[in-house]
Amino acid sequence: PTLALARVSCLRSNGEPFIDDYIQKSEPIVDYLTRFSGLIHGDLDPITSRHHLVTLKTSYLKLRWLVDNGIIFVGHGLSKDFRMINMYVPSNQIIDTVHLFHLPGQRLLGLRYLIRYFFGNDEGIQDASRGHDSIEDAWGALRLYKKYMEFKKSNTLDEILRKLYEDGHKCGWKIK
């Protein structure tokens, strides 16, 4: 039996998805880890799934091709994701929003908190009622990166980061 954590999503810089693969499992799944994966019973079944199912090898080869061709990956917690699939990606090809919005010596901030902080509560990213969605996460990370670049361009990044952490401490890192 296996745990299911098996979806790979990639977006173009304009936010359009170009990979949204669900990894087909041959072993019986005992826990879909829906809270983290967004997967539910049937998502990985070739007979009932409405998703694009591929083998782990196929998905890995797609990612490997992107890495080998110098594609820049923007995401939240990407280093951990690539480590989990045992893929080396040069650091100059990874833009990780978990590190862009981080003050040294302070805690790392979650994607959901950052999205709600900068874009408002109604964004619905990682909404418990709908479950986790890797396309939404990728889109959110891309929006955060663009916001980061705005802050850098306007020379307000340091001020924004200090306020972000100050506000986070005040609200216990929860935005209602």
C-alpha positions in Angstrom: 0.0 0.0 0.0 1.1 3.5 -0.7 0.3 7.1 0.2 -0.8 9.3 -2.6 0.9 12.5 -3.1 1.1 12.5 -6.9 0.4 15.6 -9.0 2.8 17.7 -11.0 1.7 21.1 -12.3 3.6 23.8 -14.3 2.5 27.2 -15.6 3.8 29.5 -18.2 4.8 33.0 -17.0 1.4 34.3 -18.0 -0.2 31.8 -15.6 -1.5 29.3 -18.2 -1.0 25.7 -17.2 1.0 23.5 -19.6 1.6 20.5 -17.3 -1.0 19.1 -15.0 -0.1 15.5 -14.6 -1.5 13.0 -12.1 0.9 10.2 -11.3 -0.7 6.8 -11.9 -0.1 4.4 -9.0 0.1 0.6 -9.4 -0.1 -0.1 -5.7 -3.3 0.2 -3.6 -3.6 3.6 -2.0 -4.4 3.6 1.7 -4.4 7.4 2.2 -4.9 10.0 -0.4 -3.6 12.7 2.0 -6.4 14.9 0.5 -5.6 17.8 2.8 -2.1 18.1 1.3 -2.6 16.6 -2.2 -6.1 17.6 -3.1 -6.5 14.0 -4.4 -9.7 12.0 -3.8 -10.7 8.4 -4.4 -10.8 7.8 -8.2 -8.4 10.6 -9.2 -5.6 8.1 -9.9 -7.7 5.3 -11.3 -7.3 5.1 -15.1 -11.0 3.9 -15.4 -12.7 6.6 -13.4 -10.2 9.6 -13.4 -11.1 12.8 -15.3 -7.4 13.8 -15.0 -4.4 13.3 -17.3 -2.7 10.2 -15.8 0.9 9.5 -16.5 3.6 7.2 -15.1 6.1 8.6 -12.6 8.8 8.0 -15.2 6.9 10.1 -17.8 6.4 13.0 -15.4 10.0 12.8 -14.2 11.3 12.9 -17.8 9.1 16.0 -18.6 10.6 17.8 -15.6 14.1 16.6 -16.4 13.7 18.0 -20.0 12.6 21.4 -18.5 15.6 21.4 -16.1 18.1 20.4 -18.8 16.8 23.2 -21.1 17.4 25.9 -18.5 13.8 26.6 -17.6 13.4 28.7 -14.4 11.0 27.3 -11.9 8.9 29.6 -9.7 7.1 28.1 -6.7 6.8 27.9 -3.0 8.9 25.3 -1.2 10.4 24.0 -4.5 13.7 22.9 -3.1 11.8 20.4 -0.9 9.7 19.3 -3.8 12.7 18.6 -6.0 14.5 16.8 -3.1 11.4 14.6 -2.6 11.5 13.4 -6.2 15.3 13.1 -6.1 16.0 15.7 -8.9 18.8 18.1 -8.8 17.9 21.6 -10.2 20.6 24.2 -10.2 19.9 27.0 -7.8 19.9 29.6 -10.6 16.8 27.8 -12.0 14.8 28.0 -8.8 12.9 31.1 -7.6 11.4 30.0 -4.3 8.8 32.4 -2.9 9.3 30.9 0.6 12.8 32.5 0.5 11.8 35.7 -1.3 9.4 36.7 1.5 11.7 35.7 4.4 13.6 37.7 7.0 16.8 36.1 8.2 16.3 34.6 11.7 12.5 34.6 11.3 10.1 31.8 10.5 9.4 30.7 7.0 5.9 31.8 5.9 3.3 29.6 4.2 1.9 30.2 0.8 -1.7 30.5 2.0 -0.7 33.2 4.5 1.3 35.2 2.0 -1.4 35.0 -0.7 -4.1 36.2 1.8 -1.8 38.9 3.2 -1.0 40.4 -0.1 -4.1 39.7 -2.2 -6.9 39.3 0.3 -9.0 36.6 2.0 -11.2 35.9 -1.0 -8.4 34.4 -3.0 -9.4 30.9 -1.8 -6.0 29.3 -2.2 -5.7 26.1 -0.2 -9.4 26.5 0.8 -10.4 23.6 3.1 -13.8 23.3 1.4 -12.2 22.6 -2.0 -9.0 20.9 -0.9 -5.5 21.5 -2.1 -4.9 22.4 -5.7 -1.4 22.4 -7.2 -2.4 24.7 -10.1 -3.7 27.2 -7.6 -0.5 26.9 -5.6 1.6 27.5 -8.8 -0.5 30.4 -9.8 -0.3 31.9 -6.3 3.5 31.5 -6.3 3.8 33.2 -9.7 1.6 36.1 -8.4 3.8 36.4 -5.3 7.0 36.5 -7.5 5.5 39.3 -9.6 4.5 41.2 -6.4 8.1 40.7 -5.1 9.5 42.1 -8.3 7.2 45.2 -7.9 8.5 45.7 -4.4 12.1 45.4 -5.5 11.6 47.8 -8.4 10.0 50.4 -6.1 12.7 49.9 -3.4 10.0 49.0 -0.8 10.9 45.4 -0.2 12.7 45.8 3.1 9.9 47.9 4.5 7.2 45.5 3.2 9.0 42.5 4.8 9.3 44.2 8.2 5.6 45.1 8.1 4.7 41.5 6.9 6.5 40.0 9.9 5.2 42.6 12.4 1.6 42.0 11.2 2.1 38.3 11.3 3.3 38.4 14.9 0.3 40.5 15.9 -2.3 38.1 14.4 -0.5 34.9 15.3 0.1 34.1 11.6 -3.6 33.7 10.9 -5.6 35.8 8.5 -9.3 35.3 9.0 
